[in-house]
Short mmCIF file of C-alpha atoms in Angstrom, two decimals:
data_model
loop_
_atom_site.label_atom_id
_atom_site.label_comp_id
_atom_site.label_asym_id
_atom_site.label_seq_id
_atom_site.Cartn_x
_atom_site.Cartn_y
_atom_site.Cartn_z
CA MET A 1 -11.78 6.72 -7.34
CA VAL A 2 -15.06 8.47 -8.27
CA LEU A 3 -17.57 6.48 -10.26
CA SER A 4 -20.31 7.87 -12.44
CA PRO A 5 -23.67 6.08 -12.53
CA PRO A 6 -23.15 2.93 -14.60
CA SER A 7 -24.51 2.90 -18.12
CA SER A 8 -26.19 -0.13 -19.64
CA ARG A 9 -23.23 -0.29 -22.05
CA LEU A 10 -20.78 -0.45 -19.14
CA THR A 11 -22.63 -3.19 -17.24
CA SER A 12 -23.06 -5.20 -20.44
CA THR A 13 -19.33 -4.89 -21.01
CA PHE A 14 -18.70 -6.80 -17.79
CA ALA A 15 -21.35 -9.45 -18.44
CA THR A 16 -18.72 -11.64 -20.05
CA ALA A 17 -16.38 -11.03 -17.13
CA LEU A 18 -19.06 -12.14 -14.65
CA GLN A 19 -19.54 -15.34 -16.60
CA ALA A 20 -15.77 -15.86 -16.78
CA ALA A 21 -15.56 -15.24 -13.03
CA HIS A 22 -18.18 -17.92 -12.42
CA ASP A 23 -16.44 -20.38 -14.73
CA ALA A 24 -12.99 -19.73 -13.24
CA ALA A 25 -13.78 -19.38 -9.55
CA SER A 26 -17.05 -21.09 -8.71
CA GLY A 27 -15.39 -24.49 -8.31
CA GLN A 28 -13.30 -23.23 -5.38
CA ASN A 29 -14.38 -23.51 -1.74
CA TYR A 30 -15.74 -20.34 -0.16
CA LEU A 31 -16.22 -21.03 3.51
CA PRO A 32 -19.39 -19.74 5.12
CA GLY A 33 -18.85 -17.63 8.20
CA ALA A 34 -15.57 -16.20 6.89
CA LEU A 35 -14.38 -12.63 6.30
CA TYR A 36 -13.09 -12.04 2.75
CA VAL A 37 -10.76 -9.09 2.31
CA VAL A 38 -11.24 -8.08 -1.32
CA ALA A 39 -9.00 -5.74 -3.34
CA THR A 40 -10.82 -3.48 -5.83
CA PRO A 41 -9.45 -1.28 -8.64
CA ILE A 42 -7.60 1.95 -7.84
CA GLY A 43 -9.00 3.67 -10.91
CA ASN A 44 -9.40 1.32 -13.88
CA LEU A 45 -12.50 -0.82 -13.54
CA ALA A 46 -10.93 -3.54 -15.68
CA ASP A 47 -8.36 -4.25 -12.97
CA ILE A 48 -10.85 -6.29 -10.89
CA THR A 49 -9.97 -9.99 -10.54
CA LEU A 50 -12.26 -12.83 -11.56
CA ARG A 51 -12.20 -14.22 -8.02
CA ALA A 52 -13.19 -10.84 -6.61
CA LEU A 53 -16.15 -10.61 -9.01
CA HIS A 54 -17.34 -14.09 -8.08
CA LEU A 55 -16.98 -13.50 -4.32
CA LEU A 56 -18.78 -10.14 -4.46
CA GLN A 57 -21.71 -11.89 -6.11
CA LEU A 58 -21.62 -14.70 -3.57
CA ALA A 59 -21.22 -12.56 -0.43
CA ASP A 60 -24.16 -12.30 1.95
CA VAL A 61 -22.83 -8.95 3.19
CA VAL A 62 -20.45 -6.44 1.64
CA ALA A 63 -18.84 -4.29 4.33
CA CYS A 64 -17.31 -1.14 2.88
CA GLU A 65 -15.99 2.35 3.52
CA ASP A 66 -18.82 4.12 1.70
CA THR A 67 -21.99 2.22 0.83
CA ARG A 68 -22.93 4.63 -1.97
CA HIS A 69 -19.51 4.32 -3.61
CA THR A 70 -19.51 0.53 -3.32
CA GLN A 71 -23.07 0.28 -4.60
CA ALA A 72 -22.01 2.20 -7.71
CA LEU A 73 -18.94 -0.01 -8.10
CA LEU A 74 -20.96 -3.20 -7.86
CA ARG A 75 -23.59 -1.96 -10.30
CA ALA A 76 -20.86 -1.03 -12.78
CA TYR A 77 -20.03 -4.72 -12.91
CA GLY A 78 -23.68 -5.75 -13.12
CA ILE A 79 -23.84 -6.91 -9.48
CA ASP A 80 -26.95 -5.63 -7.75
CA LYS A 81 -26.95 -5.88 -3.95
CA PRO A 82 -29.85 -4.47 -1.93
CA GLN A 83 -28.98 -1.81 0.61
CA ALA A 84 -29.59 -4.30 3.41
CA GLN A 85 -26.60 -6.31 2.22
CA LEU A 86 -24.23 -3.32 2.46
CA LEU A 87 -22.63 -2.44 5.79
CA ALA A 88 -20.64 0.77 6.41
CA VAL A 89 -17.28 0.06 8.05
CA HIS A 90 -14.98 3.09 7.91
CA GLN A 91 -12.27 4.75 9.98
CA HIS A 92 -14.77 6.45 12.29
CA ASN A 93 -16.76 3.34 13.25
CA GLU A 94 -14.41 0.46 12.52
CA ALA A 95 -13.77 -0.54 16.14
CA GLN A 96 -17.51 -0.63 16.91
CA ALA A 97 -18.38 -2.32 13.61
CA VAL A 98 -16.27 -5.39 14.43
CA GLN A 99 -19.03 -6.72 16.68
CA THR A 100 -21.66 -6.22 13.98
CA VAL A 101 -19.54 -8.10 11.45
CA LEU A 102 -18.85 -10.89 13.96
CA GLU A 103 -22.58 -11.32 14.50
CA ARG A 104 -23.07 -11.79 10.74
CA LEU A 105 -20.16 -14.24 10.60
CA GLN A 106 -21.50 -16.25 13.54
CA LEU A 107 -24.74 -16.67 11.55
CA GLY A 108 -22.65 -18.40 8.86
CA GLN A 109 -22.75 -15.49 6.44
CA ARG A 110 -19.91 -14.75 4.05
CA VAL A 111 -18.78 -11.14 4.59
CA ALA A 112 -16.69 -9.34 1.99
CA TYR A 113 -14.78 -6.22 3.03
CA VAL A 114 -13.78 -3.65 0.42
CA SER A 115 -12.26 -0.19 0.79
CA ASP A 116 -13.05 2.63 -1.63
CA ALA A 117 -10.12 1.58 -3.82
CA GLY A 118 -7.21 -0.83 -3.72
CA THR A 119 -6.30 -3.38 -1.08
CA PRO A 120 -7.97 -2.85 2.30
CA ALA A 121 -6.09 -2.67 5.60
CA ILE A 122 -2.89 -1.21 4.05
CA SER A 123 -3.53 2.52 4.19
CA ASP A 124 -7.31 2.31 4.00
CA PRO A 125 -9.51 1.00 6.86
CA GLY A 126 -9.79 -2.72 7.45
CA ALA A 127 -6.84 -3.56 9.73
CA ARG A 128 -8.87 -3.22 12.96
CA LEU A 129 -11.69 -5.25 11.47
CA VAL A 130 -9.31 -8.04 10.41
CA ALA A 131 -7.58 -8.00 13.81
CA GLY A 132 -10.90 -8.22 15.67
CA VAL A 133 -12.18 -11.05 13.52
CA ARG A 134 -8.94 -13.00 13.87
CA LEU A 135 -8.99 -12.45 17.63
CA ALA A 136 -12.43 -14.05 17.70
CA GLY A 137 -11.00 -17.11 15.96
CA VAL A 138 -12.85 -16.52 12.67
CA THR A 139 -11.23 -17.24 9.31
CA VAL A 140 -9.99 -14.30 7.24
CA VAL A 141 -9.42 -14.93 3.52
CA PRO A 142 -7.44 -12.40 1.43
CA LEU A 143 -8.33 -11.87 -2.22
CA PRO A 144 -5.32 -10.03 -3.70
CA GLY A 145 -5.52 -7.42 -6.42
CA ALA A 146 -4.86 -3.78 -7.16
CA SER A 147 -2.73 -1.69 -4.81
CA SER A 148 -1.27 1.76 -5.35
CA VAL A 149 1.79 0.69 -3.36
CA THR A 150 2.84 -2.16 -5.62
CA THR A 151 1.66 -0.33 -8.74
CA VAL A 152 3.97 2.64 -8.25
CA LEU A 153 6.86 0.44 -7.15
CA SER A 154 6.56 -1.65 -10.32
CA ALA A 155 6.91 1.47 -12.46
CA ALA A 156 9.67 3.16 -10.41
CA GLY A 157 12.55 0.89 -11.41
CA VAL A 158 13.97 0.80 -7.89
CA SER A 159 17.14 -1.23 -7.57
CA ALA A 160 19.52 -1.71 -4.68
CA ASP A 161 23.29 -1.51 -4.96
CA HIS A 162 23.71 -3.22 -1.58
CA PRO A 163 21.69 -5.59 0.60
CA ALA A 164 21.13 -2.78 3.13
CA GLN A 165 19.24 -0.87 0.45
CA GLY A 166 16.99 -3.76 -0.52
CA GLY A 167 13.26 -3.86 0.04
CA PHE A 168 11.16 -0.81 0.78
CA VAL A 169 9.47 1.04 3.63
CA PHE A 170 5.78 1.94 3.41
CA ALA A 171 5.33 5.31 5.08
CA GLY A 172 1.91 6.15 3.65
CA PHE A 173 0.61 9.63 4.40
CA LEU A 174 3.04 11.92 6.22
CA PRO A 175 1.63 14.16 8.99
CA ALA A 176 -0.58 17.07 7.91
CA LYS A 177 1.04 19.63 10.22
CA ALA A 178 4.06 21.34 8.69
CA THR A 179 6.40 20.87 11.69
CA GLU A 180 5.56 17.21 12.07
CA ARG A 181 5.84 16.63 8.33
CA ALA A 182 9.30 18.28 8.24
CA HIS A 183 10.41 16.08 11.13
CA ALA A 184 9.18 12.98 9.28
CA VAL A 185 11.12 13.99 6.16
CA GLN A 186 14.26 14.34 8.27
CA GLY A 187 13.76 10.73 9.27
CA LEU A 188 13.41 9.73 5.61
CA ALA A 189 16.75 11.41 4.87
CA SER A 190 18.54 8.74 6.90
CA GLU A 191 16.49 5.84 5.47
CA VAL A 192 18.66 4.18 2.84
CA ARG A 193 15.86 1.96 1.48
CA ALA A 194 13.11 2.98 -0.92
CA VAL A 195 10.14 4.65 0.74
CA VAL A 196 6.56 4.59 -0.59
CA LEU A 197 4.41 7.64 0.20
CA LEU A 198 0.79 8.47 -0.50
CA GLU A 199 -0.78 11.92 -0.75
CA ALA A 200 -4.04 13.66 -1.60
CA PRO A 201 -4.22 16.43 -4.20
CA HIS A 202 -4.96 19.22 -1.70
CA ARG A 203 -1.72 18.47 0.19
CA ILE A 204 0.66 17.48 -2.62
CA GLU A 205 2.25 20.92 -2.94
CA ALA A 206 3.06 21.00 0.78
CA LEU A 207 4.57 17.51 0.52
CA ALA A 208 6.64 18.58 -2.50
CA GLN A 209 8.10 21.50 -0.59
CA ALA A 210 8.95 19.24 2.34
CA LEU A 211 10.64 16.60 0.17
CA ALA A 212 12.66 19.21 -1.76
CA VAL A 213 15.21 19.32 1.11
CA LEU A 214 16.31 15.82 0.06
CA GLY A 215 18.07 17.39 -2.92
CA GLU A 216 19.22 15.03 -5.69
CA ARG A 217 17.66 11.92 -4.21
CA ALA A 218 15.51 10.34 -6.91
CA LEU A 219 11.75 10.50 -6.51
CA THR A 220 9.20 8.68 -8.69
CA VAL A 221 5.83 10.42 -8.76
CA GLY A 222 2.78 8.41 -9.72
CA ARG A 223 -0.36 10.46 -10.37
CA GLU A 224 -3.81 9.12 -11.30
CA LEU A 225 -2.40 5.59 -11.54
CA THR A 226 -4.28 3.28 -13.92
CA LYS A 227 -6.62 6.11 -14.97
CA GLN A 228 -6.92 7.96 -18.30
CA PHE A 229 -4.52 10.77 -17.37
CA GLU A 230 -1.98 8.62 -15.55
CA GLN A 231 1.49 10.12 -15.12
CA VAL A 232 4.64 8.42 -13.83
CA THR A 233 7.82 10.43 -13.76
CA THR A 234 11.16 10.24 -11.94
CA LEU A 235 13.03 13.41 -10.97
CA PRO A 236 15.26 14.76 -8.19
CA ALA A 237 13.30 15.52 -5.02
CA SER A 238 14.47 19.15 -5.23
CA ALA A 239 12.74 19.50 -8.64
CA PHE A 240 9.36 18.23 -7.45
CA PRO A 241 7.83 21.62 -6.49
CA GLN A 242 8.71 23.16 -9.85
CA TRP A 243 7.39 20.11 -11.72
CA LEU A 244 4.03 20.55 -10.00
CA ALA A 245 3.95 24.29 -10.57
CA SER A 246 4.67 24.00 -14.30
CA ASP A 247 1.23 22.50 -15.06
CA ALA A 248 -1.92 23.02 -13.00
CA ASN A 249 -3.18 19.58 -13.99
CA ARG A 250 -0.28 17.98 -12.14
CA THR A 251 -1.79 18.79 -8.73
CA ARG A 252 -4.97 16.87 -9.57
CA GLY A 253 -5.74 13.28 -8.61
CA GLU A 254 -4.37 10.90 -6.03
CA PHE A 255 -0.61 10.41 -5.65
CA ALA A 256 1.63 7.46 -4.88
CA LEU A 257 5.34 8.24 -4.70
CA VAL A 258 8.58 6.33 -4.31
CA LEU A 259 11.63 7.91 -2.70
CA HIS A 260 14.47 5.88 -4.17
CA PRO A 261 17.27 4.38 -2.06
CA ALA A 262 19.86 6.91 -0.95
CA ALA A 263 22.51 7.44 -3.61
CA THR A 264 25.27 7.45 -1.00
CA ALA A 265 26.44 3.89 -0.69
CA VAL A 266 26.41 2.45 2.81
CA ASP A 267 28.68 -0.43 1.93
CA SER A 268 32.05 1.32 1.71
CA SER A 269 34.96 -1.00 2.27
CA THR A 270 35.66 0.70 5.59
CA ASP A 271 32.13 0.20 6.91
CA THR A 272 32.04 -3.43 5.82
CA ARG A 273 35.48 -4.17 7.25
CA VAL A 274 34.60 -2.59 10.61
CA LEU A 275 31.42 -4.62 10.79
CA LYS A 276 33.19 -7.86 9.87
CA LEU A 277 35.78 -7.36 12.56
CA LEU A 278 33.17 -6.63 15.19
CA LEU A 279 30.98 -9.55 14.16
CA ALA A 280 33.94 -11.91 14.57
CA GLU A 281 34.21 -11.02 18.26
CA LEU A 282 30.77 -9.79 19.37
CA PRO A 283 27.05 -10.69 19.21
CA LEU A 284 25.29 -9.19 16.21
CA LYS A 285 23.32 -6.45 18.00
CA ILE A 286 26.37 -5.19 19.92
CA ALA A 287 28.51 -5.30 16.80
CA VAL A 288 25.91 -3.23 14.88
CA LYS A 289 25.63 -0.71 17.71
CA LEU A 290 29.39 -0.16 17.85
CA ALA A 291 29.70 -0.07 14.05
CA ALA A 292 27.05 2.67 13.89
CA GLU A 293 28.97 4.72 16.46
CA ILE A 294 32.26 4.22 14.62
CA THR A 295 31.11 4.77 11.03
CA GLY A 296 28.16 7.14 11.51
CA GLN A 297 26.00 4.96 9.29
CA PRO A 298 22.30 4.32 10.19
CA ARG A 299 21.91 1.41 12.57
CA ASN A 300 19.07 -0.18 10.56
CA ALA A 301 21.23 -0.24 7.43
CA LEU A 302 24.16 -1.75 9.29
CA TYR A 303 21.89 -4.34 10.87
CA ASP A 304 20.69 -5.45 7.42
CA LEU A 305 24.30 -5.52 6.21
CA ALA A 306 25.28 -7.61 9.23
CA LEU A 307 22.56 -10.14 8.49
CA ALA A 308 23.77 -10.34 4.89
CA LEU A 309 27.33 -10.88 6.01
CA LYS A 310 26.25 -13.57 8.46
CA THR A 311 24.40 -15.52 5.75
CA ASP A 312 26.90 -15.00 2.93
CA PRO A 313 28.87 -18.28 2.44
CA ALA A 314 31.81 -16.37 1.01
CA ASP A 315 32.11 -14.36 4.20
CA GLN A 316 31.79 -17.43 6.40
CA GLN A 317 34.87 -18.89 4.70
CA ASP A 318 37.08 -15.90 5.50
#
């Protein structure tokens, strides 16, 4: 998300929000000496939460990916932090920055961590910082909010026909090198659950070509989510390259994508019957291993199916 310098009109727009944040959140307890992991908008400034606004005002230090970007974000909301209260913590210095943050926390300061956009420590930096702070026995408090992962999933309409297809896998960014990316896509071909992917505009065409080998498998493409030119469309994976090529604007902006569950059902009566018979005589892991060898179905899918069969009262009465 790229922010322009805030106008007085923009900051005045959020004056009411700052007051509402104070009214709604100031009565809660914000421990000193704690790390607050704060989600920020992925594009639309109005997607900030009231609790995030209050905590960002309250924080003694705001650790962030890019101090200039975060300074612009804070000023857009009418929050003015001096440069001394901003601390750069990004992918290149995160391991070393843990000690600096711990020193601030040990002084009893409240430290907020924000990434450039969305929820930190998912695909953006923050995970090493959180792990280091937790290892030191210091409290970490999550402030939930915007995330490209949940945003694109909510608009994709993913549904599972079988327990083995339930849930989703977060794969994030696939490898940049063509051979490694192709290998990763081969792995996705055998994944029966939904898969969430992220991609930058300069690599989206290469990703589209790689995913095209998945043929008719449904793919939801989210582009510029929550922004003015947001697009969300679902199409066969094989049609993705042509969809991009048909309009130059479609290669612009950040992408979040959902590869839908495999259309081929993994719960055929034969597969389920084989698994039931094996589960009746063998431990779960051995039964799944043998069922995978017999049916040719992915072991992970059969394992999920086995768990469902084990917990299904109807099956326990057979």
